[in-house]
């Protein structure tokens, strides 16, 4: 519903901008980037949750299970990098 409102608002603003000679960004592009950013955020949170769970398992002495979870987290990280490269999103800040 918000997207529909935003699109109708953008179309109305586009009409106003055409009269003044300016152009507005396309609503479809904005919706697309919102979806990409939402997916990026959700994938990053899932990766972090898996890493936290793997660390807990490792501390509990369940090394094999922890390694399996770390493999899953690595797969998610690979997908996130692919998404960033395809959309040229800034990579997250790394804390070393």
XYZ file of N, CA, C and O in Angstrom:
384
model
N 0.822 -1.179 0.000
C 0.000 0.000 0.000
C 0.871 1.250 0.000
O 0.574 2.203 -0.698
N 1.947 1.238 0.749
C 2.845 2.386 0.789
C 3.505 2.572 -0.565
O 3.663 3.694 -1.029
N 3.873 1.444 -1.206
C 4.509 1.532 -2.515
C 3.547 2.144 -3.523
O 3.931 2.972 -4.340
N 2.272 1.744 -3.465
C 1.276 2.302 -4.380
C 1.138 3.805 -4.158
O 1.053 4.577 -5.114
N 1.105 4.223 -2.899
C 1.025 5.641 -2.594
C 2.265 6.365 -3.105
O 2.165 7.422 -3.707
N 3.427 5.765 -2.872
C 4.680 6.390 -3.309
C 4.716 6.510 -4.826
O 5.170 7.522 -5.363
N 4.213 5.483 -5.523
C 4.203 5.535 -6.980
C 3.263 6.615 -7.488
O 3.604 7.364 -8.404
N 2.075 6.706 -6.896
C 1.125 7.735 -7.334
C 1.667 9.124 -7.006
O 1.501 10.062 -7.792
N 2.326 9.250 -5.874
C 2.936 10.524 -5.510
C 4.035 10.888 -6.505
O 4.130 12.015 -6.971
N 4.856 9.874 -6.862
C 5.944 10.123 -7.798
C 5.405 10.528 -9.168
O 5.964 11.407 -9.832
N 4.317 9.900 -9.595
C 3.720 10.279 -10.875
C 3.196 11.708 -10.835
O 3.351 12.471 -11.796
N 2.570 12.077 -9.721
C 2.072 13.447 -9.582
C 3.231 14.433 -9.593
O 3.164 15.489 -10.240
N 4.307 14.089 -8.899
C 5.479 14.965 -8.871
C 6.144 15.016 -10.246
O 6.651 16.053 -10.655
N 6.121 13.903 -10.961
C 6.697 13.863 -12.299
C 5.953 14.838 -13.211
O 6.562 15.539 -14.010
N 4.636 14.882 -13.071
C 3.833 15.815 -13.855
C 4.225 17.242 -13.520
O 4.406 18.071 -14.413
N 4.395 17.531 -12.241
C 4.815 18.875 -11.831
C 6.218 19.179 -12.324
O 6.506 20.293 -12.745
N 7.103 18.211 -12.266
C 8.477 18.433 -12.687
C 8.586 18.645 -14.193
O 9.445 19.378 -14.659
N 7.729 17.993 -14.973
C 7.754 18.191 -16.421
C 7.404 19.626 -16.757
O 7.939 20.204 -17.693
N 6.520 20.206 -15.959
C 6.133 21.584 -16.210
C 7.291 22.524 -15.912
O 7.459 23.535 -16.570
N 8.133 22.176 -14.934
C 9.235 23.060 -14.576
C 10.533 22.674 -15.275
O 11.555 23.315 -15.066
N 10.523 21.595 -16.072
C 11.714 21.220 -16.822
C 12.622 20.252 -16.096
O 13.658 19.871 -16.619
N 12.279 19.849 -14.872
C 13.095 18.882 -14.132
C 12.506 17.494 -14.310
O 11.328 17.339 -14.580
N 13.328 16.471 -14.112
C 12.812 15.099 -14.189
C 12.999 14.417 -12.843
O 13.986 14.641 -12.142
N 12.046 13.577 -12.494
C 12.084 12.844 -11.223
C 12.566 11.427 -11.485
O 12.419 10.903 -12.591
N 13.170 10.766 -10.470
C 13.582 9.372 -10.654
C 12.374 8.476 -10.867
O 11.271 8.771 -10.400
N 12.587 7.382 -11.576
C 11.488 6.467 -11.872
C 11.106 5.690 -10.619
O 11.964 5.172 -9.926
N 9.811 5.576 -10.322
C 9.372 4.849 -9.124
C 9.748 3.376 -9.168
O 10.035 2.777 -8.149
N 9.752 2.748 -10.341
C 10.088 1.319 -10.443
C 11.530 1.079 -10.006
O 11.827 0.091 -9.344
N 12.431 1.994 -10.362
C 13.829 1.855 -9.957
C 13.965 1.953 -8.441
O 14.729 1.237 -7.828
N 13.213 2.865 -7.850
C 13.276 3.039 -6.398
C 12.715 1.813 -5.688
O 13.263 1.376 -4.687
N 11.631 1.263 -6.200
C 11.053 0.068 -5.582
C 12.020 -1.097 -5.706
O 12.168 -1.886 -4.777
N 12.674 -1.205 -6.846
C 13.629 -2.284 -7.063
C 14.788 -2.195 -6.077
O 15.161 -3.189 -5.470
N 15.335 -1.018 -5.884
C 16.475 -0.866 -4.971
C 16.032 -1.113 -3.537
O 16.790 -1.660 -2.735
N 14.792 -0.763 -3.205
C 14.288 -1.050 -1.856
C 14.225 -2.549 -1.611
O 14.570 -3.020 -0.536
N 13.773 -3.296 -2.613
C 13.709 -4.751 -2.477
C 15.103 -5.341 -2.316
O 15.319 -6.240 -1.504
N 16.055 -4.842 -3.094
C 17.429 -5.336 -3.018
C 18.024 -5.036 -1.650
O 18.646 -5.894 -1.016
N 17.822 -3.817 -1.173
C 18.360 -3.450 0.136
C 17.698 -4.256 1.253
O 18.366 -4.656 2.208
N 16.407 -4.506 1.129
C 15.708 -5.312 2.118
C 16.261 -6.738 2.135
O 16.517 -7.305 3.202
N 16.455 -7.309 0.955
C 17.021 -8.656 0.868
C 18.431 -8.686 1.445
O 18.798 -9.597 2.182
N 19.226 -7.669 1.137
C 20.599 -7.581 1.647
C 20.594 -7.539 3.172
O 21.358 -8.246 3.837
N 19.714 -6.723 3.730
C 19.621 -6.586 5.182
C 19.213 -7.903 5.830
O 19.816 -8.342 6.814
N 18.183 -8.548 5.273
C 17.706 -9.812 5.838
C 18.769 -10.903 5.738
O 18.970 -11.675 6.686
N 19.456 -10.967 4.615
C 20.504 -11.980 4.443
C 21.657 -11.730 5.412
O 22.205 -12.676 5.998
N 22.018 -10.480 5.603
C 23.100 -10.149 6.536
C 22.727 -10.516 7.970
O 23.550 -11.054 8.716
N 21.491 -10.235 8.346
C 21.043 -10.597 9.696
C 21.017 -12.099 9.883
O 21.387 -12.609 10.934
N 20.574 -12.837 8.857
C 20.540 -14.300 8.945
C 21.957 -14.853 9.073
O 22.218 -15.735 9.874
N 22.885 -14.311 8.286
C 24.286 -14.727 8.362
C 24.843 -14.493 9.765
O 25.479 -15.370 10.350
N 24.562 -13.327 10.328
C 25.053 -13.011 11.672
C 24.455 -13.944 12.723
O 25.152 -14.372 13.650
N 23.169 -14.284 12.577
C 22.527 -15.202 13.524
C 23.153 -16.589 13.438
O 23.371 -17.247 14.462
N 23.453 -17.034 12.228
C 24.081 -18.348 12.050
C 25.476 -18.352 12.665
O 25.873 -19.317 13.330
N 26.220 -17.283 12.476
C 27.570 -17.196 13.057
C 27.493 -17.210 14.576
O 28.292 -17.884 15.236
N 26.537 -16.491 15.151
C 26.367 -16.503 16.605
C 26.046 -17.905 17.119
O 26.603 -18.356 18.125
N 25.168 -18.589 16.399
C 24.807 -19.949 16.805
C 26.013 -20.887 16.669
O 26.250 -21.737 17.532
N 26.794 -20.714 15.605
C 27.994 -21.539 15.410
C 28.997 -21.299 16.533
O 29.618 -22.244 17.028
N 29.157 -20.056 16.935
C 30.069 -19.750 18.042
C 29.607 -20.400 19.340
O 30.423 -20.919 20.109
N 28.300 -20.388 19.573
C 27.759 -21.037 20.772
C 28.012 -22.545 20.739
O 28.393 -23.141 21.753
N 27.786 -23.153 19.584
C 28.040 -24.593 19.450
C 29.519 -24.909 19.645
O 29.879 -25.911 20.262
N 30.376 -24.049 19.115
C 31.820 -24.267 19.252
C 32.232 -24.207 20.718
O 33.011 -25.042 21.194
N 31.702 -23.236 21.447
C 32.013 -23.125 22.878
C 31.492 -24.326 23.656
O 32.070 -24.714 24.661
N 30.385 -24.915 23.168
C 29.802 -26.080 23.839
C 30.517 -27.376 23.450
O 30.154 -28.448 23.934
N 31.509 -27.268 22.581
C 32.271 -28.444 22.186
C 31.684 -29.198 21.006
O 32.152 -30.282 20.663
N 30.696 -28.651 20.362
C 30.066 -29.297 19.204
C 30.697 -28.731 17.926
O 30.085 -27.977 17.176
N 31.924 -29.163 17.696
C 32.737 -28.611 16.615
C 32.149 -28.932 15.243
O 32.072 -28.062 14.374
N 31.750 -30.162 15.029
C 31.230 -30.568 13.725
C 29.991 -29.753 13.339
O 29.889 -29.261 12.209
N 29.068 -29.585 14.289
C 27.858 -28.811 14.013
C 28.194 -27.340 13.752
O 27.603 -26.696 12.884
N 29.162 -26.839 14.500
C 29.573 -25.442 14.321
C 30.166 -25.234 12.927
O 29.882 -24.233 12.267
N 30.962 -26.186 12.463
C 31.557 -26.072 11.125
C 30.485 -26.076 10.041
O 30.595 -25.341 9.050
N 29.471 -26.911 10.207
C 28.379 -26.953 9.228
C 27.657 -25.606 9.157
O 27.340 -25.114 8.073
N 27.421 -25.018 10.317
C 26.760 -23.713 10.331
C 27.653 -22.636 9.720
O 27.163 -21.747 9.005
N 28.949 -22.718 9.968
C 29.855 -21.736 9.375
C 29.895 -21.873 7.851
O 30.050 -20.874 7.144
N 29.733 -23.094 7.346
C 29.653 -23.280 5.892
C 28.405 -22.595 5.345
O 28.449 -21.955 4.292
N 27.286 -22.728 6.070
C 26.056 -22.056 5.647
C 26.234 -20.540 5.644
O 25.801 -19.849 4.718
N 26.883 -20.036 6.688
C 27.122 -18.588 6.778
C 28.010 -18.125 5.631
O 27.791 -17.046 5.058
N 28.999 -18.935 5.263
C 29.876 -18.586 4.147
C 29.108 -18.567 2.825
O 29.333 -17.699 1.986
N 28.188 -19.504 2.646
C 27.364 -19.521 1.432
C 26.500 -18.261 1.345
O 26.369 -17.667 0.274
N 25.935 -17.867 2.467
C 25.129 -16.642 2.488
C 26.007 -15.433 2.183
O 25.614 -14.548 1.419
N 27.213 -15.400 2.736
C 28.126 -14.290 2.475
C 28.477 -14.219 0.993
O 28.554 -13.130 0.420
N 28.665 -15.363 0.366
C 28.954 -15.395 -1.068
C 27.787 -14.816 -1.863
O 27.988 -14.036 -2.798
N 26.569 -15.171 -1.478
C 25.392 -14.620 -2.149
C 25.276 -13.110 -1.941
O 24.898 -12.371 -2.852
N 25.602 -12.662 -0.743
C 25.557 -11.219 -0.460
C 26.571 -10.486 -1.338
O 26.268 -9.440 -1.918
N 27.773 -11.033 -1.453
C 28.799 -10.405 -2.307
C 28.335 -10.354 -3.762
O 28.540 -9.349 -4.450
N 27.722 -11.435 -4.224
C 27.220 -11.466 -5.592
C 26.157 -10.398 -5.793
O 26.147 -9.698 -6.810
N 25.276 -10.254 -4.822
C 24.246 -9.218 -4.886
C 24.873 -7.833 -4.923
O 24.481 -6.984 -5.726
N 25.861 -7.598 -4.072
C 26.525 -6.298 -4.035
C 27.206 -5.990 -5.361
O 27.145 -4.865 -5.857
N 27.854 -6.994 -5.939
C 28.543 -6.775 -7.209
C 27.557 -6.519 -8.341
O 27.803 -5.685 -9.208
N 26.422 -7.226 -8.321
C 25.452 -7.055 -9.396
C 24.735 -5.712 -9.304
O 24.368 -5.131 -10.307
N 24.505 -5.231 -8.120
C 23.808 -3.958 -7.933
C 24.758 -2.823 -7.581
O 24.332 -1.699 -7.385
N 26.027 -3.139 -7.431
C 27.048 -2.152 -7.050
C 26.685 -1.416 -5.773
O 26.776 -0.200 -5.664
N 26.227 -2.207 -4.785
C 25.924 -1.648 -3.469
C 27.222 -1.516 -2.691
O 28.142 -2.312 -2.868
N 27.323 -0.545 -1.797
C 28.525 -0.463 -0.973
C 28.593 -1.655 -0.039
O 27.604 -2.070 0.535
N 29.780 -2.239 0.085
C 29.919 -3.377 0.984
C 29.861 -2.888 2.422
O 30.210 -1.750 2.717
N 29.406 -3.742 3.345
C 29.298 -3.312 4.738
C 30.673 -3.022 5.333
O 31.679 -3.582 4.895
N 30.684 -2.137 6.303
C 31.932 -1.822 6.976
C 32.427 -3.046 7.731
O 31.636 -3.731 8.391
N 33.689 -3.336 7.623
C 34.238 -4.504 8.299
C 34.919 -4.074 9.587
O 35.607 -3.058 9.627
N 34.713 -4.856 10.613
C 35.360 -4.599 11.886
C 36.421 -5.658 12.099
O 36.105 -6.829 12.213
N 37.652 -5.253 12.075
C 38.757 -6.206 12.263
C 39.254 -6.186 13.687
O 39.208 -5.315 14.411
